Short mmCIF file of C-alpha atoms in Angstrom, two decimals:
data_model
loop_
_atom_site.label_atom_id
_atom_site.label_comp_id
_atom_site.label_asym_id
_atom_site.label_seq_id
_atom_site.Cartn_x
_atom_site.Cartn_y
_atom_site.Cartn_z
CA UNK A 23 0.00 0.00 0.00
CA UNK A 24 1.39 2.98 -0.99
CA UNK A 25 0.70 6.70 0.74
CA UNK A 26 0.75 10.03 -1.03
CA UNK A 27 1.73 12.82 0.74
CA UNK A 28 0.76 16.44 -0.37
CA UNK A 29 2.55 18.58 -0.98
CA UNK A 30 2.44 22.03 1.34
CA UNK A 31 1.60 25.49 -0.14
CA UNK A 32 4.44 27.79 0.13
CA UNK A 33 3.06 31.04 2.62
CA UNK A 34 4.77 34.49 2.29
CA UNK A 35 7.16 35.59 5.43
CA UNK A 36 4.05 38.42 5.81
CA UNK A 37 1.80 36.13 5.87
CA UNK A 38 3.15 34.03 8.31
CA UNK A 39 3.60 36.65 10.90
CA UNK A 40 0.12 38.35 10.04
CA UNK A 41 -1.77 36.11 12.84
CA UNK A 42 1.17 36.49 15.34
CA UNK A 43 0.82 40.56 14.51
CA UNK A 44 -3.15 40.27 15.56
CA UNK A 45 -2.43 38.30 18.30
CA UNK A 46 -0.20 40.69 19.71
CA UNK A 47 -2.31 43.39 19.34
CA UNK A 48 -4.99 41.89 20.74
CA UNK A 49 -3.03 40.73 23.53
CA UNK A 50 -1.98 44.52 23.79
CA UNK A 51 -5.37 45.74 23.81
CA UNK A 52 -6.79 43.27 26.63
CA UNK A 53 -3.64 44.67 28.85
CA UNK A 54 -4.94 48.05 28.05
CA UNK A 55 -8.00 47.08 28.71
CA UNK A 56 -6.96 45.88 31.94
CA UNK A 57 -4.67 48.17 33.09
CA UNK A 58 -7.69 50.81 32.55
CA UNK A 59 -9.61 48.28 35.27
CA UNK A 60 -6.89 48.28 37.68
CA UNK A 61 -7.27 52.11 37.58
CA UNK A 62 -10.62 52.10 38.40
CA UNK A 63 -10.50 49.32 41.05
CA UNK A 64 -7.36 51.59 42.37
CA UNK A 65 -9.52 54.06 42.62
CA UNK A 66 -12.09 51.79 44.30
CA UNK A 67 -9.55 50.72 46.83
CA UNK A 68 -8.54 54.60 47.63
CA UNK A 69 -12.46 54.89 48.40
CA UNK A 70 -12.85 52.16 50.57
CA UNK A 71 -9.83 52.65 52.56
CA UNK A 72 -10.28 56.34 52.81
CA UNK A 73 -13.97 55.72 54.05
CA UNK A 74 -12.23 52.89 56.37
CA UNK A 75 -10.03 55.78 57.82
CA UNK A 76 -12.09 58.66 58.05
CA UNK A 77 -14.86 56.09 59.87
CA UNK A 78 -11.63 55.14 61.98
CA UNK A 79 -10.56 58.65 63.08
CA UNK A 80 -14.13 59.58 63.59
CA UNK A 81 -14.66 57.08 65.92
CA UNK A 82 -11.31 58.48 67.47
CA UNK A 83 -12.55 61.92 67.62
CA UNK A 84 -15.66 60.44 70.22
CA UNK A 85 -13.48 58.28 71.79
CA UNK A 86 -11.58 61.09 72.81
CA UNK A 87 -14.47 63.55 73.81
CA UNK A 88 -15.69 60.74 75.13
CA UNK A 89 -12.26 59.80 77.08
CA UNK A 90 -12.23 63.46 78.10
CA UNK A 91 -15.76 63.55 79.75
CA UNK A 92 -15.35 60.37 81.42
CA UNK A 93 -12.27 61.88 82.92
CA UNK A 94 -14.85 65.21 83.90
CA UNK A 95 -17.01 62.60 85.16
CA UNK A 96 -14.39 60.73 87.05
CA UNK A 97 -13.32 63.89 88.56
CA UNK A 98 -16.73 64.91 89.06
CA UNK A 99 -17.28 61.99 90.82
CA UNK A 100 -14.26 62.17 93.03
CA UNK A 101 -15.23 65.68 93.90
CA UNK A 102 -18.87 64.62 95.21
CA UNK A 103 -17.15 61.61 96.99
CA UNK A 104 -15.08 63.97 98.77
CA UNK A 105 -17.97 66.23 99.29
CA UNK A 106 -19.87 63.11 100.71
CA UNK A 107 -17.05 61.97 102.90
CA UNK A 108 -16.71 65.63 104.63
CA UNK A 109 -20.75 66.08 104.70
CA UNK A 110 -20.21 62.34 106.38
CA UNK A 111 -18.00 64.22 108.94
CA UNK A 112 -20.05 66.92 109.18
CA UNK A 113 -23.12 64.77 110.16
CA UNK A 114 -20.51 62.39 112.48
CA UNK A 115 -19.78 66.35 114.28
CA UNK A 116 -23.27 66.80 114.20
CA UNK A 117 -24.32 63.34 115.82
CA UNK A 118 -22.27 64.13 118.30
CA UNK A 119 -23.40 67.73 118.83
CA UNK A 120 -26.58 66.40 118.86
CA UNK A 121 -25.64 63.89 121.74
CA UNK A 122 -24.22 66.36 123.34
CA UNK A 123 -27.34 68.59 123.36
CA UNK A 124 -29.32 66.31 124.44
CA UNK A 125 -27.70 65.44 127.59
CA UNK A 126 -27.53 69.11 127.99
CA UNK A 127 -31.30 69.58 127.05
CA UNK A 128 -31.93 66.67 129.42
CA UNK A 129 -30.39 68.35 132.33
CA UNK A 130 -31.90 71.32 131.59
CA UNK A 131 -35.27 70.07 131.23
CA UNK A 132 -34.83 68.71 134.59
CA UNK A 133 -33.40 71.90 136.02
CA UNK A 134 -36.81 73.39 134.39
CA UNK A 135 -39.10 71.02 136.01
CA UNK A 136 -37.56 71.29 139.59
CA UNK A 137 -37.35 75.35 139.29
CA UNK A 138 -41.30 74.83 138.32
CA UNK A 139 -41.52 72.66 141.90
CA UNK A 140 -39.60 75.20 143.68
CA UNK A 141 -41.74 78.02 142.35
CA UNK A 142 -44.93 76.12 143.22
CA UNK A 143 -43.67 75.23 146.52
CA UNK A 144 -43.12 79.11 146.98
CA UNK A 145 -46.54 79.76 146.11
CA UNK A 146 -47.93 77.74 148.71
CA UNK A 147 -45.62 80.11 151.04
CA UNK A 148 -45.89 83.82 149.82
CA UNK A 149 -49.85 82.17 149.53
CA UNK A 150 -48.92 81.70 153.69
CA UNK A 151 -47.45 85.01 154.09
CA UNK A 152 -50.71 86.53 152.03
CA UNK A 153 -52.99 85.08 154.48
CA UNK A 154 -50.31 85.89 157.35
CA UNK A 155 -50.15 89.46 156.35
CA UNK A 156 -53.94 89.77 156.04
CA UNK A 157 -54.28 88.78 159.87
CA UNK A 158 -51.76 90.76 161.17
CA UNK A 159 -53.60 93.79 159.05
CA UNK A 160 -56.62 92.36 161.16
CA UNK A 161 -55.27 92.30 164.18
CA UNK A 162 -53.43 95.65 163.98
CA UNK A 163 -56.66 96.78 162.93
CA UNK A 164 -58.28 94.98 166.54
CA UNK A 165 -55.36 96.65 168.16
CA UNK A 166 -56.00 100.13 166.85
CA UNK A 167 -59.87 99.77 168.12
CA UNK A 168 -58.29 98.55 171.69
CA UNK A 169 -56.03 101.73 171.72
CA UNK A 170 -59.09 103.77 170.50
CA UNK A 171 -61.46 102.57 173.39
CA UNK A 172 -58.30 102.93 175.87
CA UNK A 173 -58.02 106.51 174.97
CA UNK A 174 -61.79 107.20 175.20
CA UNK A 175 -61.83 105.38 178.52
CA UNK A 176 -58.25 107.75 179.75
CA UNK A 177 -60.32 110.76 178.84
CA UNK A 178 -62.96 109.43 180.46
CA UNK A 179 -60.83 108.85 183.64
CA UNK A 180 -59.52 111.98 182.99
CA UNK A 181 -63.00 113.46 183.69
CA UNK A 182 -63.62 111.64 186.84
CA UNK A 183 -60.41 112.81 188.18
CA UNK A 184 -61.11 116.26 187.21
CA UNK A 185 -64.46 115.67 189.13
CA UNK A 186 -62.46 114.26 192.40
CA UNK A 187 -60.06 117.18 191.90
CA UNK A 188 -62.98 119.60 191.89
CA UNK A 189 -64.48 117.87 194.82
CA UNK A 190 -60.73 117.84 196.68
CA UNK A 191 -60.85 121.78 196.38
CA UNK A 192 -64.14 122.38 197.47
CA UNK A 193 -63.72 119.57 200.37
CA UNK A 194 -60.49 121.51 201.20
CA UNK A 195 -61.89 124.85 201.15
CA UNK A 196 -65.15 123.09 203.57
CA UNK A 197 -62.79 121.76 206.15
CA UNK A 198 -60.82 125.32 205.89
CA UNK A 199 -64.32 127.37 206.43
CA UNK A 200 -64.67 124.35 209.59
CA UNK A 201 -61.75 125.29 211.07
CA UNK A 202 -62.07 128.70 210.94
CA UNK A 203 -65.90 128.09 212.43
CA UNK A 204 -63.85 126.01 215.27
CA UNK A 205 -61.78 128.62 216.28
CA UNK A 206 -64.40 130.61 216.48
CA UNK A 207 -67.11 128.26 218.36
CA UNK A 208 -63.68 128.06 221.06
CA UNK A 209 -63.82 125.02 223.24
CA UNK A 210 -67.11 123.69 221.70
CA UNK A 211 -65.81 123.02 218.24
CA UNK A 212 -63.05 121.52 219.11
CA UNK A 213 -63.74 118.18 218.09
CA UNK A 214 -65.07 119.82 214.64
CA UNK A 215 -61.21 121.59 214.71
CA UNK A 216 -60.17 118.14 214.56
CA UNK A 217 -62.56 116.67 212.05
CA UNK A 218 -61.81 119.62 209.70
CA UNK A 219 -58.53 118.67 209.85
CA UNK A 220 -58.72 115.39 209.36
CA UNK A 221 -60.97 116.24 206.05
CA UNK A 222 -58.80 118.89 205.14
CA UNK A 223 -55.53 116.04 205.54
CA UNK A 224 -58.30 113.69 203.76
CA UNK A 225 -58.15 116.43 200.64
CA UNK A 226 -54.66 116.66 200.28
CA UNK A 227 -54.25 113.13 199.46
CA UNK A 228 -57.06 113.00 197.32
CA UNK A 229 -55.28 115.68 195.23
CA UNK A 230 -52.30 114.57 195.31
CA UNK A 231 -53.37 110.99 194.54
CA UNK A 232 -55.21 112.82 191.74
CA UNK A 233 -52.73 114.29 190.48
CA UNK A 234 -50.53 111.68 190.70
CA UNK A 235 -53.26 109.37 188.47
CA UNK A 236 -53.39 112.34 185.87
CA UNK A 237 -49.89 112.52 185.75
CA UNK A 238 -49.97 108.41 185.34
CA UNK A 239 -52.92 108.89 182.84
CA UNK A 240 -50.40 111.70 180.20
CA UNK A 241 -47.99 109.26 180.35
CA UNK A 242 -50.61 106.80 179.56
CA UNK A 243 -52.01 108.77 176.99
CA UNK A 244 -48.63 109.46 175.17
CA UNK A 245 -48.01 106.27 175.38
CA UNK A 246 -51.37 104.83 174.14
CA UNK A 247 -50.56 107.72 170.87
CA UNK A 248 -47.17 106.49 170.84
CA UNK A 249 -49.08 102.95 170.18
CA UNK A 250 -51.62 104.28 167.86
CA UNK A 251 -48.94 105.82 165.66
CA UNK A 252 -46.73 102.54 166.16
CA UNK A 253 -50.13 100.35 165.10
CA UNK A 254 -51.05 102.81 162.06
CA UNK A 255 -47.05 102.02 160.88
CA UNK A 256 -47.52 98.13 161.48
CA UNK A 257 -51.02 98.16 159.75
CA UNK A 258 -49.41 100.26 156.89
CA UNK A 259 -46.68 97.99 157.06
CA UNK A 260 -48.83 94.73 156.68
CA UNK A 261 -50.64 96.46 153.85
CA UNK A 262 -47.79 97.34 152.36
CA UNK A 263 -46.12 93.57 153.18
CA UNK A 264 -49.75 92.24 151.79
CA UNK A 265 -49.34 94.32 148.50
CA UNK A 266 -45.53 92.81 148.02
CA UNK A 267 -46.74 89.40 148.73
CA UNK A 268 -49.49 89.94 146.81
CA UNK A 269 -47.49 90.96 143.82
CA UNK A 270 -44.39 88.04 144.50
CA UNK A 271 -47.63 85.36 144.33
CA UNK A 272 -48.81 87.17 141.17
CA UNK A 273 -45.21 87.00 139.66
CA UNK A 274 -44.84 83.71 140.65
CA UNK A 275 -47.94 82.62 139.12
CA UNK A 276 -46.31 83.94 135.80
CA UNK A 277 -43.07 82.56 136.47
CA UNK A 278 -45.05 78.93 137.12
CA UNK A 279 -47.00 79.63 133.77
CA UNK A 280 -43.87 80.35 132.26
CA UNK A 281 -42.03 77.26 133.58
CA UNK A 282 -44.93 75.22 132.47
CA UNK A 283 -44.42 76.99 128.91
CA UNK A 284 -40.87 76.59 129.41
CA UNK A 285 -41.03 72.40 130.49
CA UNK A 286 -43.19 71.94 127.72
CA UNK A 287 -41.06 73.64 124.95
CA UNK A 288 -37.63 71.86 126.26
CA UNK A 289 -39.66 68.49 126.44
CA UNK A 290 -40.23 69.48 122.67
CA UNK A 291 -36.94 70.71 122.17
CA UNK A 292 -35.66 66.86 123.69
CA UNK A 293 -37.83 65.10 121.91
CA UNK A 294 -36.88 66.72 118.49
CA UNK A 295 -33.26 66.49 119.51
CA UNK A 296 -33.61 63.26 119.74
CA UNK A 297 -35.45 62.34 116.42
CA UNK A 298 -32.70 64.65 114.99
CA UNK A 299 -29.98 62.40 116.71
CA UNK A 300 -32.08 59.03 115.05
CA UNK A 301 -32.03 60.93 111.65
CA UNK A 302 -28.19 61.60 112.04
CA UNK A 303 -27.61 58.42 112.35
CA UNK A 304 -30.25 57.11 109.51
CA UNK A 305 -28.17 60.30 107.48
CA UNK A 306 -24.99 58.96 108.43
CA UNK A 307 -25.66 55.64 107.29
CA UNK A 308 -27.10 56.22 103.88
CA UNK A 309 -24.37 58.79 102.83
CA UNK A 310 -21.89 55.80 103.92
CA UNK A 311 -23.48 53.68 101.28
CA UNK A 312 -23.61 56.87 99.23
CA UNK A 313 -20.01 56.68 99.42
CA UNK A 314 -19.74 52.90 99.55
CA UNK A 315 -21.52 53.68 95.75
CA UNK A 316 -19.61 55.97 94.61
CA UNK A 317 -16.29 54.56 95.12
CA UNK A 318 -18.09 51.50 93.35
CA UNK A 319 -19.12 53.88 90.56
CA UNK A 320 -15.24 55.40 90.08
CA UNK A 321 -13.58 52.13 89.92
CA UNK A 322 -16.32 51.28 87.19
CA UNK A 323 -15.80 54.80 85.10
CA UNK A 324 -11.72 54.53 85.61
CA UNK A 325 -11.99 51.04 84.61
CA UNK A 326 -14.77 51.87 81.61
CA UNK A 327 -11.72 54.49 80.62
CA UNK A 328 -9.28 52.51 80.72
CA UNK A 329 -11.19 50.14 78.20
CA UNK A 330 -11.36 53.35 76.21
CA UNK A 331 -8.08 53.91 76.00
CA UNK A 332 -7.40 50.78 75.44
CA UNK A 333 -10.06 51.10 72.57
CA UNK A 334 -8.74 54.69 70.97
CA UNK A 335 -5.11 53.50 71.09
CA UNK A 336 -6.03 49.97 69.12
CA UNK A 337 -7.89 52.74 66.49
CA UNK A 338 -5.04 55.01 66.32
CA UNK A 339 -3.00 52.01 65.67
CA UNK A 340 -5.83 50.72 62.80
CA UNK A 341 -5.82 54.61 61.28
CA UNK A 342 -2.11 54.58 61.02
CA UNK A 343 -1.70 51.30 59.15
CA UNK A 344 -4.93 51.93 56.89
CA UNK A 345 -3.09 55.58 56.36
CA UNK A 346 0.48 53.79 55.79
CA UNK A 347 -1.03 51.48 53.62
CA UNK A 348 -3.03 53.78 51.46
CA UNK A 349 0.28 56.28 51.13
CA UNK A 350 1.96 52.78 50.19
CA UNK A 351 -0.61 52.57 47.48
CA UNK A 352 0.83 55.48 45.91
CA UNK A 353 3.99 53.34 45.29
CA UNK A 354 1.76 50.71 43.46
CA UNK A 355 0.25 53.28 41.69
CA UNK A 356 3.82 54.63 40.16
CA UNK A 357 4.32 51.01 39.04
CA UNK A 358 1.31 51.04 37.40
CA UNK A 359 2.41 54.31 35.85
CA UNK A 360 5.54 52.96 34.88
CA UNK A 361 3.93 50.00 33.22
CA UNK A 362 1.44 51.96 31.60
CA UNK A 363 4.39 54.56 30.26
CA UNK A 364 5.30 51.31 28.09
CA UNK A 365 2.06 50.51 27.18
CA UNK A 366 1.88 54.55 26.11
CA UNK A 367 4.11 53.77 23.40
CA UNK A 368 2.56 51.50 21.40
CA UNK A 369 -0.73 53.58 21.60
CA UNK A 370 1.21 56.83 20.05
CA UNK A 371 2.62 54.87 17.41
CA UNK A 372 -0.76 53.37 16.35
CA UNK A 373 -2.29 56.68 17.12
CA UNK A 374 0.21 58.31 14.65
CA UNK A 375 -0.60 55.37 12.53
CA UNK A 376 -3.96 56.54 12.44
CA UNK A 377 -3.86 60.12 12.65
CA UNK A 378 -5.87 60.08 15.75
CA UNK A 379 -4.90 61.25 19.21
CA UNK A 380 -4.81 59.35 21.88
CA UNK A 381 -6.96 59.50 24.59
CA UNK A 382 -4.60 58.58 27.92
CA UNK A 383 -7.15 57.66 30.19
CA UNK A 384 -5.14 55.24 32.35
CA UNK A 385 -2.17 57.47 32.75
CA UNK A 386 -4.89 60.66 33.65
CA UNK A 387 -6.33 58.01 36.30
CA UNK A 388 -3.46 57.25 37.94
CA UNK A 389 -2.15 60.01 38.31
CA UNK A 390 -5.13 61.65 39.52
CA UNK A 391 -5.76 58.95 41.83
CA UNK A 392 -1.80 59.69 43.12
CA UNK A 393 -3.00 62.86 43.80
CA UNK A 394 -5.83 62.05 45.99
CA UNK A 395 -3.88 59.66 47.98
CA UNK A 396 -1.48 62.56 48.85
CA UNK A 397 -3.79 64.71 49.90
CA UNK A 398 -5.14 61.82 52.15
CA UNK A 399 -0.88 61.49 53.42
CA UNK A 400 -1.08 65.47 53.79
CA UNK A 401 -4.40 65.41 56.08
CA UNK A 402 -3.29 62.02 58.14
CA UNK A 403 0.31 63.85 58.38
CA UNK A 404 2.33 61.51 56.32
CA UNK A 405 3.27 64.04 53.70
CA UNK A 406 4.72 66.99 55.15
CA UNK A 407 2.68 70.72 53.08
CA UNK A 408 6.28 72.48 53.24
CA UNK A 409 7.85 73.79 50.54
CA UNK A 410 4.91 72.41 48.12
CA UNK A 411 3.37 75.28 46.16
CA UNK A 412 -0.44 74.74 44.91
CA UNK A 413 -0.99 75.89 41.74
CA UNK A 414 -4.66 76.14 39.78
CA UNK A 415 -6.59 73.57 38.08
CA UNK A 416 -4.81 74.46 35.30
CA UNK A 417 -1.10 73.86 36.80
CA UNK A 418 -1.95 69.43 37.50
CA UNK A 419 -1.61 67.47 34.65
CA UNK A 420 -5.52 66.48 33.88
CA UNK A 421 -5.58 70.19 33.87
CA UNK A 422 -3.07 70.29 31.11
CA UNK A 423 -4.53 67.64 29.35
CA UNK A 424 -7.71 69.49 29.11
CA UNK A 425 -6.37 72.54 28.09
CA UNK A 426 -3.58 70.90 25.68
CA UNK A 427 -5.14 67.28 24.55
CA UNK A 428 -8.99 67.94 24.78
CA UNK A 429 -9.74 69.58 21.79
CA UNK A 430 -7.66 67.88 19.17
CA UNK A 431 -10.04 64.82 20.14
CA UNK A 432 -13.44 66.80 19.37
CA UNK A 433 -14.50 66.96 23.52
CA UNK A 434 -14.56 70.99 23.76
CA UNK A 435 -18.40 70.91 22.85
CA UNK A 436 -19.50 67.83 24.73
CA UNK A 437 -21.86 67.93 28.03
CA UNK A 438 -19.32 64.86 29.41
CA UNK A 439 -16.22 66.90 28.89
CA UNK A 440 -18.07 70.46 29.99
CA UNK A 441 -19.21 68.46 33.35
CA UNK A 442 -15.12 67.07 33.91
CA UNK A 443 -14.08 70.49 33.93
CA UNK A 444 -16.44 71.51 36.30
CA UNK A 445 -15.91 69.16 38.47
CA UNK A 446 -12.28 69.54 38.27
CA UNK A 447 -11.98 72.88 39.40
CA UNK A 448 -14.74 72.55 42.26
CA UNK A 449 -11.79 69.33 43.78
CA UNK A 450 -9.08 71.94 43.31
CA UNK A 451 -11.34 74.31 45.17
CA UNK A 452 -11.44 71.84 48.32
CA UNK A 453 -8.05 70.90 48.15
CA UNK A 454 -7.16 74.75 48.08
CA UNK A 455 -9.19 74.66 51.09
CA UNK A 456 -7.89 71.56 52.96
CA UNK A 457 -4.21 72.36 51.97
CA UNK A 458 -4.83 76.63 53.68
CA UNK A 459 -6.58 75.57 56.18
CA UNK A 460 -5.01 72.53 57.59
CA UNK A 461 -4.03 73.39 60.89
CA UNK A 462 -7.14 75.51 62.22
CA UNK A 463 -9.64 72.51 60.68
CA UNK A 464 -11.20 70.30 63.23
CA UNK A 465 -10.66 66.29 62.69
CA UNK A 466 -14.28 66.01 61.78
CA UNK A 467 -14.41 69.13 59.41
CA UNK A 468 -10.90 67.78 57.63
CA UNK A 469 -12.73 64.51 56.83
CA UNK A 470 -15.77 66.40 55.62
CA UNK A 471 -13.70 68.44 53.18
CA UNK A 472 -12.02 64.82 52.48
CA UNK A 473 -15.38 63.26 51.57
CA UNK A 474 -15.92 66.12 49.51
CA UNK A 475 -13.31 65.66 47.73
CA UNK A 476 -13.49 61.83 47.11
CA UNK A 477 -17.06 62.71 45.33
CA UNK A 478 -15.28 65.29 43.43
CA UNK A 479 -12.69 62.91 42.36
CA UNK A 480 -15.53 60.10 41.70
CA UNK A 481 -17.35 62.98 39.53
CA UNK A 482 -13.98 63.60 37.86
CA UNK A 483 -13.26 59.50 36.87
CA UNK A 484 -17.42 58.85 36.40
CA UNK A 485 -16.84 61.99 33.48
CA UNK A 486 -13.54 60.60 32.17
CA UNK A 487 -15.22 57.01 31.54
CA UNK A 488 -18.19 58.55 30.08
CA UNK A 489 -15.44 60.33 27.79
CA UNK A 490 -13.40 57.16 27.00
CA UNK A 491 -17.18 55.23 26.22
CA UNK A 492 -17.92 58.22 23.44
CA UNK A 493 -14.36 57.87 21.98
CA UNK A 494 -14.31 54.24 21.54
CA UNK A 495 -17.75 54.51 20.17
CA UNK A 496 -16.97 57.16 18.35
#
């Protein structure tokens, strides 16, 4: 059996390499393709980290107010627990005041009650001397009447002896006549001589008897005035003594009523002393388990803070190595560049092939996207602002682009392109802001101007694929 073998066409050196040419280029244009992908999902990444950080440092910002008013409330706390413990003393001073007082109050609530039995006993005895003085007054009185009836009875005597005097005179001047008679009548009155004489002796003693008894009765009757003068005094003297006693019962009977006030206001006094002393001690008590509580309550806040700390420091640590990692992105980013710098090559030579610019979207990404991840390292303080000089939207190389590249590809006129320049110069605008006002921006308004930008940036890339879409499909 035989086999015939054909023989093979002879192909061109052109044709040959025309299939390796196309797959080359198609190669090239899937690792354009994909390089433009791994812009956007840089992009993506710069987002998600950024969102990752700001959520991060956020966080940070309340755990630090948050530290700072648990440290107010710490030393708030400490404060009132001090306050408690020397309100504790105060009550403990107070308690024993209050003991104090009310062995005091007890002693003089029993001085009260025994004045009040002294004062009533001398009741009962100025009562006595009332009734005493009112006797004597009496008597005195009986006295005076005696003294009276003595003096009427004197002058009465007084009259009788004036009578025996009278009768001693004329009896005298009788037994005178009789003796003259007898002297005359001789031997034969004689014994009437004698009789006279005996009458006439008779006389003489009877006035001089009477005289003595009138005598008797002046002295009797100075005396008996002396009396009458010495009774009015006495019975002015127990009126007088009555009055006084009178008025001492009468001021004793206030000073009882007073007493009796006086007893029953310090047995109220004592008996609120002591529910005072029983609410000390109640007080005391509770602010000791005030205290007890709040010493509780500090360890918990201290140890709550602590936790904190513990917390903010672990976030710190997270910002810093999401920051590091995002400024490291920037390195990636350059690679890319670089890469792409090779690719850029081949797409000016088939653009000059073609007479049709190039449209360097990948490049313009990345290096936007650089951009935005230094302004991130500026904010986060990774990338020191000395020395660097902002310039306009105009000075940044999308800026140049749109000013340089833009028109020679037909964009000038279209809504996509008029909307990337808007949005352009509204991100310079907030990184103009960020970059002047660094230092006086709060944490929270930095990241606010940082979201803000990151939507700027997202209008700026949404614009720039919309761009790339209507030149492919153009």
């Amino acid at each position: 059996m035989f086999t015939f073998l054909k023989k093979p066409a002879v192909i061109s050196e052109s044709e040959e390499l025309q299939p390796n040419v196309e797959s080359v280029d198609k190669c090239f244009l899937n690792f354009v393709d994909l390089m433009e992908k791994m812009s956007l999902l840089f992009r993506k990444n710069i987002a998600s980290s950024s969102d990752v950080i700001s959520h991060v440092l956020r966080q940070q910002e309340k755990f630090q107010l948050f530290s700072g008013s648990m440290e107010e409330t710490v030393s708030a706390i400490v404060s009132i627990n001090s306050q408690i413990a020397e309100v504790n003393s105060f009550i403990e001073n107070l308690d024993a005041a209050v003991h104090s007082s009310s062995a005091a109050i007890e002693q003089i609530t029993s001085s009260v009650h025994n004045v009040a039995d002294i004062v009533s006993e001398r009741i009962s005895i100025t009562k006595e001397l009332s009734e005493a003085a009112g006797n004597g007054s009496e008597k005195v009185r009986k006295v005076l009447g005696v003294i009276d009836v003595l003096s009427q009875n004197v002058d009465a005597i007084k009259g009788v002896i004036a009578a025996i005097n009278e009768i001693s005179e004329k009896t005298n001047l009788l037994a005178m006549n009789a003796a003259i008679e007898a002297a005359h009548a001789g031997k034969a009155g004689l014994g009437f001589a004698v009789v006279a004489g005996e009458i006439r002796s008779l006389s003489e003693v009877t006035r001089k008897n009477a005289a003595d008894i009138q005598k008797t009765l002046k002295s009797m009757i100075t005396t008996l005035s002396d009396a009458h003068i010495t009774a009015d005094e006495a019975g002015g003297a127990m009126k007088y003594i009555g009055g006084k006693v009178q008025e001492t019962t009468e001021s004793f009977n206030e000073i009882t009523s007073e007493m009796e006030s006086l007893s029953d206001g310090s047995d109220n006094i004592l008996a609120s002393v002591r529910t005072i002393s029983g609410s000390s001690e109640d007080l005391k008590n509770r602010f000791s388990s005030v205290a007890a509580n709040m010493n509780t309550i500090v360890s918990s806040t201290e140890s709550g803070k602590a936790s904190f700390d513990e917390i903010k420091a672990s976030s710190e640590q997270i910002s810093g190595l999401m920051s590091a990692d995002l400024f490291n992105m920037n390195d990636m980013i350059q690679c890319a560049l670089d890469i792409d710098g090779c690719l850029a090559k081949k797409q000016q030579e088939a653009a000059a092939a073609s007479g049709v610019p190039s449209f360097p979207f990948t490049n313009i990404i990345l290096k936007h996207l650089s951009w935005v991840t230094k302004v991130r390292a500026l904010i986060d303080g990774k990338l020191s602002g000395e020395g660097i000089s902002l310039g306009d939207h105009h000075a940044c190389d999308l800026g140049k682009w749109i000013d340089t590249q833009a028109e020679s590809l037909g964009l000038s006129e279209k809504p996509s392109f008029k909307a990337l320049v808007e949005s352009h110069e509204a991100l310079h605008s907030v990184v103009h802001d960020v970059f002047n006002n660094l230092e006086t921006l709060s944490l929270s308004e930095r990241e606010d101007r940082y979201a803000t930008l990151l939507k700027k940036s997202q209008a700026v890339i949404d614009n720039l694929v919309v761009i790339r879409s209507e030149l492919k499909t153009a």
